[in-house]
PDB file of C-alpha atoms in Angstrom:
ATOM      1  CA  ALA A 734     -39.409-101.143  38.692  1.00 72.00           C
ATOM      2  CA  ARG A 735     -39.710-101.028  42.470  1.00 82.00           C
ATOM      3  CA  GLU A 736     -36.158-102.315  42.870  1.00 88.00           C
ATOM      4  CA  ASP A 737     -34.817 -99.427  40.787  1.00 89.00           C
ATOM      5  CA  ILE A 738     -36.654 -96.893  42.940  1.00 91.00           C
ATOM      6  CA  GLU A 739     -35.307 -98.545  46.087  1.00 92.00           C
ATOM      7  CA  THR A 740     -31.764 -98.310  44.707  1.00 92.00           C
ATOM      8  CA  LEU A 741     -32.252 -94.597  43.982  1.00 90.00           C
ATOM      9  CA  LEU A 742     -33.627 -94.006  47.483  1.00 92.00           C
ATOM     10  CA  LEU A 743     -30.685 -95.721  49.162  1.00 91.00           C
ATOM     11  CA  ARG A 744     -28.290 -93.732  47.006  1.00 89.00           C
ATOM     12  CA  ALA A 745     -30.018 -90.483  47.999  1.00 89.00           C
ATOM     13  CA  LEU A 746     -29.857 -91.501  51.646  1.00 87.00           C
ATOM     14  CA  ARG A 747     -26.075 -91.967  51.445  1.00 86.00           C
ATOM     15  CA  ASP A 748     -25.164 -89.140  49.054  1.00 85.00           C
ATOM     16  CA  GLN A 749     -23.098 -86.657  51.074  1.00 79.00           C
ATOM     17  CA  GLU A 750     -23.149 -83.895  48.459  1.00 77.00           C
ATOM     18  CA  ARG A 751     -26.639 -83.850  46.942  1.00 76.00           C
ATOM     19  CA  GLY A 752     -28.608 -86.206  49.161  1.00 78.00           C
ATOM     20  CA  LEU A 753     -29.260 -86.863  52.828  1.00 84.00           C
ATOM     21  CA  GLY A 754     -25.915 -88.508  53.597  1.00 81.00           C
ATOM     22  CA  GLY A 755     -24.890 -85.844  56.074  1.00 80.00           C
ATOM     23  CA  ARG A 756     -27.823 -86.537  58.394  1.00 83.00           C
ATOM     24  CA  GLY A 757     -26.883 -90.075  59.415  1.00 83.00           C
ATOM     25  CA  LEU A 758     -30.403 -91.366  58.884  1.00 89.00           C
ATOM     26  CA  GLU A 759     -31.395 -95.016  58.820  1.00 91.00           C
ATOM     27  CA  LEU A 760     -34.235 -96.163  56.572  1.00 93.00           C
ATOM     28  CA  ALA A 761     -36.099 -99.261  57.721  1.00 93.00           C
ATOM     29  CA  SER A 762     -36.555-101.917  55.039  1.00 93.00           C
ATOM     30  CA  ASP A 763     -40.352-101.845  55.282  1.00 93.00           C
ATOM     31  CA  ALA A 764     -40.265 -98.034  54.980  1.00 94.00           C
ATOM     32  CA  LEU A 765     -38.046 -98.379  51.910  1.00 93.00           C
ATOM     33  CA  HIS A 766     -40.490-100.840  50.339  1.00 93.00           C
ATOM     34  CA  PHE A 767     -43.463 -98.616  51.189  1.00 93.00           C
ATOM     35  CA  ILE A 768     -41.970 -95.482  49.616  1.00 93.00           C
ATOM     36  CA  ALA A 769     -40.979 -97.389  46.468  1.00 93.00           C
ATOM     37  CA  GLU A 770     -44.472 -98.865  46.113  1.00 91.00           C
ATOM     38  CA  HIS A 771     -46.109 -95.513  46.826  1.00 88.00           C
ATOM     39  CA  ALA A 772     -44.047 -93.813  44.106  1.00 85.00           C
ATOM     40  CA  GLN A 773     -45.405 -96.177  41.413  1.00 84.00           C
ATOM     41  CA  GLY A 774     -42.257 -95.837  39.346  1.00 85.00           C
ATOM     42  CA  ASP A 775     -41.956 -92.046  39.700  1.00 82.00           C
ATOM     43  CA  ALA A 776     -38.552 -91.194  41.181  1.00 85.00           C
ATOM     44  CA  ARG A 777     -39.652 -87.615  41.922  1.00 80.00           C
ATOM     45  CA  VAL A 778     -42.446 -88.823  44.182  1.00 83.00           C
ATOM     46  CA  ALA A 779     -40.084 -91.211  45.960  1.00 89.00           C
ATOM     47  CA  TYR A 780     -37.472 -88.503  46.548  1.00 87.00           C
ATOM     48  CA  ASN A 781     -40.073 -86.084  47.845  1.00 85.00           C
ATOM     49  CA  VAL A 782     -41.557 -88.575  50.302  1.00 89.00           C
ATOM     50  CA  LEU A 783     -38.073 -89.504  51.534  1.00 91.00           C
ATOM     51  CA  GLU A 784     -37.201 -85.838  51.988  1.00 88.00           C
ATOM     52  CA  SER A 785     -40.468 -85.171  53.809  1.00 87.00           C
ATOM     53  CA  ALA A 786     -39.843 -88.167  56.079  1.00 91.00           C
ATOM     54  CA  ALA A 787     -36.332 -86.886  56.805  1.00 91.00           C
ATOM     55  CA  GLU A 788     -37.755 -83.482  57.746  1.00 87.00           C
ATOM     56  CA  LEU A 789     -40.296 -85.078  60.091  1.00 89.00           C
ATOM     57  CA  ALA A 790     -37.537 -87.192  61.652  1.00 90.00           C
ATOM     58  CA  ALA A 791     -35.401 -84.101  62.238  1.00 88.00           C
ATOM     59  CA  LEU A 792     -38.300 -82.259  63.878  1.00 86.00           C
ATOM     60  CA  ARG A 793     -38.818 -85.176  66.266  1.00 90.00           C
ATOM     61  CA  GLY A 794     -35.155 -85.863  66.961  1.00 88.00           C
ATOM     62  CA  LEU A 795     -35.259 -89.271  65.268  1.00 91.00           C
ATOM     63  CA  GLN A 796     -32.446 -90.967  63.358  1.00 91.00           C
ATOM     64  CA  ARG A 797     -34.537 -93.817  61.977  1.00 92.00           C
ATOM     65  CA  ILE A 798     -37.323 -93.584  59.413  1.00 94.00           C
ATOM     66  CA  ASP A 799     -39.776 -96.395  60.029  1.00 94.00           C
ATOM     67  CA  VAL A 800     -42.788 -97.308  57.927  1.00 93.00           C
ATOM     68  CA  ALA A 801     -45.182 -95.270  60.099  1.00 92.00           C
ATOM     69  CA  LEU A 802     -43.115 -92.144  59.538  1.00 93.00           C
ATOM     70  CA  ALA A 803     -42.892 -92.877  55.807  1.00 93.00           C
ATOM     71  CA  GLU A 804     -46.670 -93.277  55.602  1.00 91.00           C
ATOM     72  CA  GLU A 805     -47.167 -90.009  57.457  1.00 89.00           C
ATOM     73  CA  ALA A 806     -44.775 -88.246  55.092  1.00 88.00           C
ATOM     74  CA  ALA A 807     -46.588 -89.616  52.037  1.00 86.00           C
ATOM     75  CA  GLN A 808     -49.949 -88.512  53.429  1.00 79.00           C
ATOM     76  CA  HIS A 809     -48.539 -85.068  54.203  1.00 73.00           C
ATOM     77  CA  ARG A 810     -47.369 -84.677  50.609  1.00 68.00           C
ATOM     78  CA  ALA A 811     -50.728 -85.780  49.242  1.00 62.00           C
ATOM     79  CA  LEU A 812     -52.577 -83.267  51.409  1.00 57.00           C
ATOM     80  CA  LEU A 813     -50.293 -80.462  50.254  1.00 59.00           C
ATOM     81  CA  TYR A 814     -50.796 -81.096  46.557  1.00 60.00           C
ATOM     82  CA  ASP A 815     -53.058 -83.692  44.985  1.00 60.00           C
ATOM     83  CA  LYS A 816     -52.386 -83.887  41.244  1.00 61.00           C
ATOM     84  CA  ALA A 817     -55.917 -85.116  40.613  1.00 58.00           C
ATOM     85  CA  GLY A 818     -57.598 -82.756  43.057  1.00 61.00           C
ATOM     86  CA  GLU A 819     -58.682 -79.144  43.278  1.00 68.00           C
ATOM     87  CA  GLU A 820     -55.469 -77.907  44.883  1.00 73.00           C
ATOM     88  CA  HIS A 821     -53.446 -78.977  41.832  1.00 76.00           C
ATOM     89  CA  TYR A 822     -55.484 -76.634  39.644  1.00 84.00           C
ATOM     90  CA  ASN A 823     -55.494 -73.895  42.276  1.00 88.00           C
ATOM     91  CA  VAL A 824     -51.701 -73.854  42.521  1.00 90.00           C
ATOM     92  CA  ILE A 825     -51.013 -73.914  38.769  1.00 93.00           C
ATOM     93  CA  SER A 826     -53.605 -71.135  38.398  1.00 94.00           C
ATOM     94  CA  ALA A 827     -51.833 -69.094  41.070  1.00 96.00           C
ATOM     95  CA  PHE A 828     -48.504 -69.659  39.285  1.00 97.00           C
ATOM     96  CA  ILE A 829     -49.792 -68.478  35.902  1.00 98.00           C
ATOM     97  CA  LYS A 830     -51.639 -65.497  37.366  1.00 98.00           C
ATOM     98  CA  SER A 831     -48.576 -64.455  39.369  1.00 98.00           C
ATOM     99  CA  MET A 832     -46.481 -64.321  36.190  1.00 98.00           C
ATOM    100  CA  ARG A 833     -49.261 -62.487  34.352  1.00 98.00           C
ATOM    101  CA  GLY A 834     -49.459 -60.047  37.261  1.00 98.00           C
ATOM    102  CA  SER A 835     -45.693 -59.352  37.011  1.00 98.00           C
ATOM    103  CA  ASP A 836     -44.977 -60.754  40.482  1.00 98.00           C
ATOM    104  CA  PRO A 837     -41.752 -62.822  40.295  1.00 98.00           C
ATOM    105  CA  ASP A 838     -41.721 -63.528  44.034  1.00 98.00           C
ATOM    106  CA  ALA A 839     -45.153 -65.147  43.971  1.00 98.00           C
ATOM    107  CA  ALA A 840     -44.351 -66.968  40.721  1.00 98.00           C
ATOM    108  CA  VAL A 841     -41.271 -68.631  42.228  1.00 98.00           C
ATOM    109  CA  TYR A 842     -43.162 -69.504  45.408  1.00 96.00           C
ATOM    110  CA  TRP A 843     -46.004 -71.263  43.575  1.00 95.00           C
ATOM    111  CA  MET A 844     -43.558 -72.965  41.249  1.00 95.00           C
ATOM    112  CA  MET A 845     -41.642 -74.408  44.196  1.00 92.00           C
ATOM    113  CA  ARG A 846     -44.913 -75.464  45.835  1.00 88.00           C
ATOM    114  CA  MET A 847     -45.520 -77.642  42.810  1.00 88.00           C
ATOM    115  CA  LEU A 848     -41.994 -78.994  42.523  1.00 88.00           C
ATOM    116  CA  GLU A 849     -41.704 -79.767  46.221  1.00 79.00           C
ATOM    117  CA  ALA A 850     -44.958 -81.708  46.004  1.00 78.00           C
ATOM    118  CA  GLY A 851     -43.611 -83.861  43.180  1.00 77.00           C
ATOM    119  CA  GLU A 852     -45.070 -82.138  40.126  1.00 85.00           C
ATOM    120  CA  ASP A 853     -43.481 -83.078  36.805  1.00 87.00           C
ATOM    121  CA  PRO A 854     -41.050 -80.221  35.997  1.00 92.00           C
ATOM    122  CA  LEU A 855     -41.813 -80.600  32.295  1.00 93.00           C
ATOM    123  CA  PHE A 856     -45.484 -79.872  33.035  1.00 93.00           C
ATOM    124  CA  ILE A 857     -44.408 -76.569  34.590  1.00 96.00           C
ATOM    125  CA  ALA A 858     -42.049 -75.871  31.682  1.00 97.00           C
ATOM    126  CA  ARG A 859     -44.814 -76.491  29.142  1.00 96.00           C
ATOM    127  CA  ARG A 860     -47.095 -74.061  30.959  1.00 97.00           C
ATOM    128  CA  MET A 861     -44.363 -71.415  30.778  1.00 98.00           C
ATOM    129  CA  VAL A 862     -43.887 -71.969  27.034  1.00 98.00           C
ATOM    130  CA  ILE A 863     -47.615 -71.407  26.511  1.00 98.00           C
ATOM    131  CA  PHE A 864     -47.589 -68.385  28.815  1.00 98.00           C
ATOM    132  CA  ALA A 865     -44.658 -66.789  26.971  1.00 98.00           C
ATOM    133  CA  ALA A 866     -46.551 -66.861  23.682  1.00 98.00           C
ATOM    134  CA  GLU A 867     -49.996 -66.066  25.055  1.00 98.00           C
ATOM    135  CA  ASP A 868     -49.282 -63.383  27.659  1.00 98.00           C
ATOM    136  CA  ILE A 869     -45.989 -61.805  26.521  1.00 98.00           C
ATOM    137  CA  GLY A 870     -45.876 -62.434  22.789  1.00 98.00           C
ATOM    138  CA  ASN A 871     -44.120 -59.832  20.674  1.00 98.00           C
ATOM    139  CA  ALA A 872     -43.756 -57.413  23.576  1.00 98.00           C
ATOM    140  CA  ASP A 873     -40.640 -59.485  24.298  1.00 98.00           C
ATOM    141  CA  PRO A 874     -40.060 -62.215  21.689  1.00 98.00           C
ATOM    142  CA  ARG A 875     -37.107 -63.507  23.728  1.00 98.00           C
ATOM    143  CA  ALA A 876     -39.540 -64.740  26.389  1.00 98.00           C
ATOM    144  CA  LEU A 877     -40.565 -67.698  24.251  1.00 98.00           C
ATOM    145  CA  MET A 878     -36.915 -68.602  23.643  1.00 98.00           C
ATOM    146  CA  VAL A 879     -36.204 -68.422  27.382  1.00 98.00           C
ATOM    147  CA  ALA A 880     -39.164 -70.679  28.165  1.00 98.00           C
ATOM    148  CA  VAL A 881     -38.230 -73.239  25.510  1.00 98.00           C
ATOM    149  CA  ALA A 882     -34.601 -73.175  26.663  1.00 98.00           C
ATOM    150  CA  ALA A 883     -35.740 -73.825  30.245  1.00 98.00           C
ATOM    151  CA  LYS A 884     -37.809 -76.784  29.059  1.00 97.00           C
ATOM    152  CA  ASP A 885     -34.790 -78.213  27.223  1.00 96.00           C
ATOM    153  CA  ALA A 886     -32.510 -77.557  30.209  1.00 96.00           C
ATOM    154  CA  VAL A 887     -34.820 -79.371  32.622  1.00 93.00           C
ATOM    155  CA  HIS A 888     -35.069 -82.314  30.253  1.00 90.00           C
ATOM    156  CA  PHE A 889     -31.263 -82.389  29.933  1.00 92.00           C
ATOM    157  CA  VAL A 890     -30.286 -81.763  33.563  1.00 88.00           C
ATOM    158  CA  GLY A 891     -33.157 -83.300  35.516  1.00 84.00           C
ATOM    159  CA  LEU A 892     -33.938 -82.601  39.157  1.00 79.00           C
ATOM    160  CA  PRO A 893     -32.969 -81.139  41.534  1.00 80.00           C
ATOM    161  CA  GLU A 894     -30.736 -78.788  39.498  1.00 88.00           C
ATOM    162  CA  GLY A 895     -33.451 -78.420  36.867  1.00 90.00           C
ATOM    163  CA  CYS A 896     -35.267 -76.149  39.314  1.00 92.00           C
ATOM    164  CA  ILE A 897     -32.663 -73.459  38.613  1.00 95.00           C
ATOM    165  CA  PRO A 898     -33.448 -72.869  34.902  1.00 97.00           C
ATOM    166  CA  LEU A 899     -37.144 -73.101  35.755  1.00 98.00           C
ATOM    167  CA  ALA A 900     -36.720 -70.336  38.332  1.00 98.00           C
ATOM    168  CA  GLN A 901     -34.767 -68.228  35.838  1.00 98.00           C
ATOM    169  CA  ALA A 902     -37.516 -68.608  33.257  1.00 98.00           C
ATOM    170  CA  ALA A 903     -40.338 -67.928  35.730  1.00 98.00           C
ATOM    171  CA  THR A 904     -38.729 -64.712  36.961  1.00 99.00           C
ATOM    172  CA  TYR A 905     -37.947 -63.595  33.401  1.00 99.00           C
ATOM    173  CA  LEU A 906     -41.517 -64.167  32.260  1.00 99.00           C
ATOM    174  CA  ALA A 907     -42.948 -62.454  35.324  1.00 99.00           C
ATOM    175  CA  THR A 908     -40.842 -59.329  34.769  1.00 99.00           C
ATOM    176  CA  ALA A 909     -41.195 -59.139  30.978  1.00 98.00           C
ATOM    177  CA  PRO A 910     -43.548 -56.607  29.332  1.00 98.00           C
ATOM    178  CA  LYS A 911     -46.932 -58.187  28.677  1.00 98.00           C
ATOM    179  CA  SER A 912     -49.105 -58.413  25.579  1.00 98.00           C
ATOM    180  CA  ASN A 913     -51.770 -60.876  24.488  1.00 98.00           C
ATOM    181  CA  ALA A 914     -52.154 -59.274  21.047  1.00 98.00           C
ATOM    182  CA  ALA A 915     -50.860 -62.298  19.107  1.00 98.00           C
ATOM    183  CA  TYR A 916     -53.167 -64.595  21.066  1.00 98.00           C
ATOM    184  CA  ARG A 917     -56.164 -62.343  20.395  1.00 98.00           C
ATOM    185  CA  ALA A 918     -55.243 -62.209  16.698  1.00 98.00           C
ATOM    186  CA  MET A 919     -55.269 -66.006  16.601  1.00 98.00           C
ATOM    187  CA  LEU A 920     -58.726 -66.161  18.195  1.00 97.00           C
ATOM    188  CA  ALA A 921     -60.175 -63.568  15.815  1.00 98.00           C
ATOM    189  CA  ALA A 922     -58.741 -65.281  12.730  1.00 97.00           C
ATOM    190  CA  LYS A 923     -60.002 -68.668  13.927  1.00 97.00           C
ATOM    191  CA  GLU A 924     -63.478 -67.224  14.369  1.00 97.00           C
ATOM    192  CA  ASP A 925     -63.517 -65.965  10.763  1.00 97.00           C
ATOM    193  CA  VAL A 926     -62.214 -69.286   9.435  1.00 97.00           C
ATOM    194  CA  ARG A 927     -64.987 -71.172  11.224  1.00 96.00           C
ATOM    195  CA  ARG A 928     -67.657 -68.612  10.343  1.00 96.00           C
ATOM    196  CA  LEU A 929     -66.801 -68.134   6.656  1.00 96.00           C
ATOM    197  CA  GLY A 930     -65.266 -71.474   5.764  1.00 95.00           C
ATOM    198  CA  PRO A 931     -62.397 -71.997   3.290  1.00 94.00           C
ATOM    199  CA  LEU A 932     -62.425 -68.784   1.270  1.00 96.00           C
ATOM    200  CA  PRO A 933     -60.555 -69.011  -2.067  1.00 95.00           C
ATOM    201  CA  VAL A 934     -56.901 -67.966  -2.210  1.00 95.00           C
ATOM    202  CA  PRO A 935     -56.458 -64.841  -4.395  1.00 95.00           C
ATOM    203  CA  LEU A 936     -55.047 -65.754  -7.817  1.00 94.00           C
ATOM    204  CA  HIS A 937     -51.881 -63.673  -7.437  1.00 95.00           C
ATOM    205  CA  LEU A 938     -50.944 -65.614  -4.279  1.00 94.00           C
ATOM    206  CA  ARG A 939     -51.423 -69.060  -5.778  1.00 94.00           C
ATOM    207  CA  ASN A 940     -48.582 -71.364  -6.689  1.00 91.00           C
ATOM    208  CA  ALA A 941     -48.186 -71.824 -10.457  1.00 89.00           C
ATOM    209  CA  PRO A 942     -45.947 -74.839 -11.161  1.00 87.00           C
ATOM    210  CA  THR A 943     -47.562 -75.788 -14.512  1.00 90.00           C
ATOM    211  CA  PRO A 944     -48.228 -73.897 -17.786  1.00 88.00           C
ATOM    212  CA  LEU A 945     -51.968 -74.529 -17.428  1.00 90.00           C
ATOM    213  CA  MET A 946     -52.025 -72.907 -13.996  1.00 91.00           C
ATOM    214  CA  ARG A 947     -50.152 -69.913 -15.343  1.00 89.00           C
ATOM    215  CA  GLU A 948     -52.660 -69.647 -18.210  1.00 88.00           C
ATOM    216  CA  LEU A 949     -55.434 -69.640 -15.637  1.00 89.00           C
ATOM    217  CA  GLY A 950     -53.828 -66.641 -13.946  1.00 91.00           C
ATOM    218  CA  TYR A 951     -52.224 -68.359 -10.991  1.00 91.00           C
ATOM    219  CA  GLY A 952     -49.448 -66.156  -9.615  1.00 92.00           C
ATOM    220  CA  ARG A 953     -50.106 -63.370 -12.119  1.00 93.00           C
ATOM    221  CA  GLY A 954     -49.413 -59.909 -10.715  1.00 93.00           C
ATOM    222  CA  TYR A 955     -47.676 -61.135  -7.596  1.00 94.00           C
ATOM    223  CA  GLU A 956     -45.306 -58.508  -6.202  1.00 95.00           C
ATOM    224  CA  TYR A 957     -42.061 -59.839  -4.696  1.00 94.00           C
ATOM    225  CA  ALA A 958     -41.519 -57.611  -1.658  1.00 95.00           C
ATOM    226  CA  HIS A 959     -37.714 -57.834  -1.757  1.00 96.00           C
ATOM    227  CA  ASP A 960     -37.681 -56.167  -5.184  1.00 94.00           C
ATOM    228  CA  LEU A 961     -39.511 -53.111  -3.848  1.00 94.00           C
ATOM    229  CA  PRO A 962     -38.388 -50.092  -1.776  1.00 94.00           C
ATOM    230  CA  GLY A 963     -38.309 -50.916   1.908  1.00 94.00           C
ATOM    231  CA  HIS A 964     -38.883 -54.585   1.039  1.00 96.00           C
ATOM    232  CA  PHE A 965     -42.605 -53.914   1.362  1.00 96.00           C
ATOM    233  CA  THR A 966     -45.602 -54.348  -0.916  1.00 94.00           C
ATOM    234  CA  ASP A 967     -49.005 -52.817  -0.286  1.00 94.00           C
ATOM    235  CA  GLN A 968     -50.593 -55.578  -2.334  1.00 94.00           C
ATOM    236  CA  PRO A 969     -53.505 -57.264  -0.499  1.00 93.00           C
ATOM    237  CA  HIS A 970     -52.996 -60.795   0.801  1.00 95.00           C
ATOM    238  CA  LEU A 971     -56.325 -61.666   2.414  1.00 96.00           C
ATOM    239  CA  PRO A 972     -59.271 -63.217   0.537  1.00 96.00           C
ATOM    240  CA  ALA A 973     -61.456 -60.622  -1.177  1.00 92.00           C
ATOM    241  CA  GLU A 974     -64.220 -61.099   1.395  1.00 94.00           C
ATOM    242  CA  LEU A 975     -61.830 -60.102   4.188  1.00 96.00           C
ATOM    243  CA  GLN A 976     -60.062 -57.118   2.661  1.00 92.00           C
ATOM    244  CA  GLY A 977     -59.315 -54.555   5.353  1.00 91.00           C
ATOM    245  CA  ARG A 978     -59.870 -57.040   8.163  1.00 95.00           C
ATOM    246  CA  THR A 979     -57.575 -56.454  11.142  1.00 96.00           C
ATOM    247  CA  TYR A 980     -56.600 -59.293  13.452  1.00 98.00           C
ATOM    248  CA  TYR A 981     -53.304 -58.284  14.978  1.00 98.00           C
ATOM    249  CA  ILE A 982     -53.475 -55.087  17.046  1.00 97.00           C
ATOM    250  CA  PRO A 983     -50.078 -54.616  18.740  1.00 97.00           C
ATOM    251  CA  SER A 984     -49.952 -53.158  22.219  1.00 97.00           C
ATOM    252  CA  ASP A 985     -47.776 -50.247  23.307  1.00 96.00           C
ATOM    253  CA  GLN A 986     -45.681 -52.548  25.495  1.00 97.00           C
ATOM    254  CA  GLY A 987     -42.043 -53.461  24.958  1.00 97.00           C
ATOM    255  CA  GLU A 988     -41.019 -54.195  21.383  1.00 96.00           C
ATOM    256  CA  GLU A 989     -44.616 -54.141  20.178  1.00 97.00           C
ATOM    257  CA  LYS A 990     -44.596 -50.354  20.334  1.00 96.00           C
ATOM    258  CA  ALA A 991     -42.201 -50.219  17.366  1.00 97.00           C
ATOM    259  CA  ILE A 992     -44.158 -52.967  15.616  1.00 97.00           C
ATOM    260  CA  ALA A 993     -47.368 -50.950  16.031  1.00 97.00           C
ATOM    261  CA  GLU A 994     -45.790 -47.861  14.459  1.00 96.00           C
ATOM    262  CA  ARG A 995     -44.431 -49.837  11.506  1.00 96.00           C
ATOM    263  CA  LEU A 996     -47.671 -51.719  10.988  1.00 96.00           C
ATOM    264  CA  ALA A 997     -49.767 -48.547  11.067  1.00 96.00           C
ATOM    265  CA  GLN A 998     -47.789 -47.155   8.120  1.00 95.00           C
ATOM    266  CA  TRP A 999     -48.103 -50.370   6.142  1.00 96.00           C
ATOM    267  CA  ARG A1000     -51.834 -50.665   6.758  1.00 95.00           C
ATOM    268  CA  GLU A1001     -52.390 -47.069   5.708  1.00 94.00           C
ATOM    269  CA  ARG A1002     -50.580 -47.709   2.430  1.00 94.00           C
ATOM    270  CA  ARG A1003     -52.693 -50.803   1.805  1.00 93.00           C
ATOM    271  CA  ARG A1004     -55.850 -48.852   2.594  1.00 92.00           C
ATOM    272  CA  LYS A1005     -54.942 -46.106   0.096  1.00 92.00           C
ATOM    273  CA  ARG A1006     -54.190 -48.658  -2.608  1.00 90.00           C
ATOM    274  CA  SER A1007     -57.511 -50.344  -1.968  1.00 86.00           C
ATOM    275  CA  ASP A1008     -59.361 -47.002  -2.130  1.00 84.00           C
ATOM    276  CA  ASP A1009     -57.625 -46.121  -5.414  1.00 80.00           C
ATOM    277  CA  ALA A1010     -58.396 -49.490  -7.002  1.00 69.00           C
TER     278      ALA A1010
END
């Protein structure tokens, strides 16, 4: 409600520790009403307009924020970053590409551009969760945990302190080793699913909860990996039409280098078994 936003604004204006209380500013009642209406129930927008108005007042040597100054501050914010306009997409694109390009300085800058303009911090956190899986993947599996933890921290703490875990996550993701191998594997598998349809599950992989299913061969010949040396079985697991198909090709970055070496040995053993069959 507008009244709730107005209460939050007045509290921010008087807060000596976290707000604008140390500046001795006066907020005209019509300016207060304007900012609350402009925010449309979004406290972040209201705070940002108030802060922008306070900055304009300081630049001009003013101690009173009137409605004209509040309107100017709101317009200034909108010009900087319009959530429905082109600049919104330009800035989020710059943020993602800065992390992908391993540039933590640029990543933090673009992130703060969004936050200072009133962007929802959870929107930024969600983009980082996606980025961690798509652009870092198994090169550093901790990246996804860091991104999810930042999302939870922002939700728990709120703004302005929520910017701190977001900055930690953005710099971690930007400086982590990069790999899109898992993402590419997903795309390749999806293409085969759509192209070939629902291929039948091999009998040895099927669940066999009833005697009839067992008589039909469901589950017969299945090899339980934990009963075998190295906890590995070279038994095939793909549908017959896709035997030998490779989706996941690990990079040589970060932890994927060890994964690639391990996987190469396993795939070679499966290939030999298939050739001998």
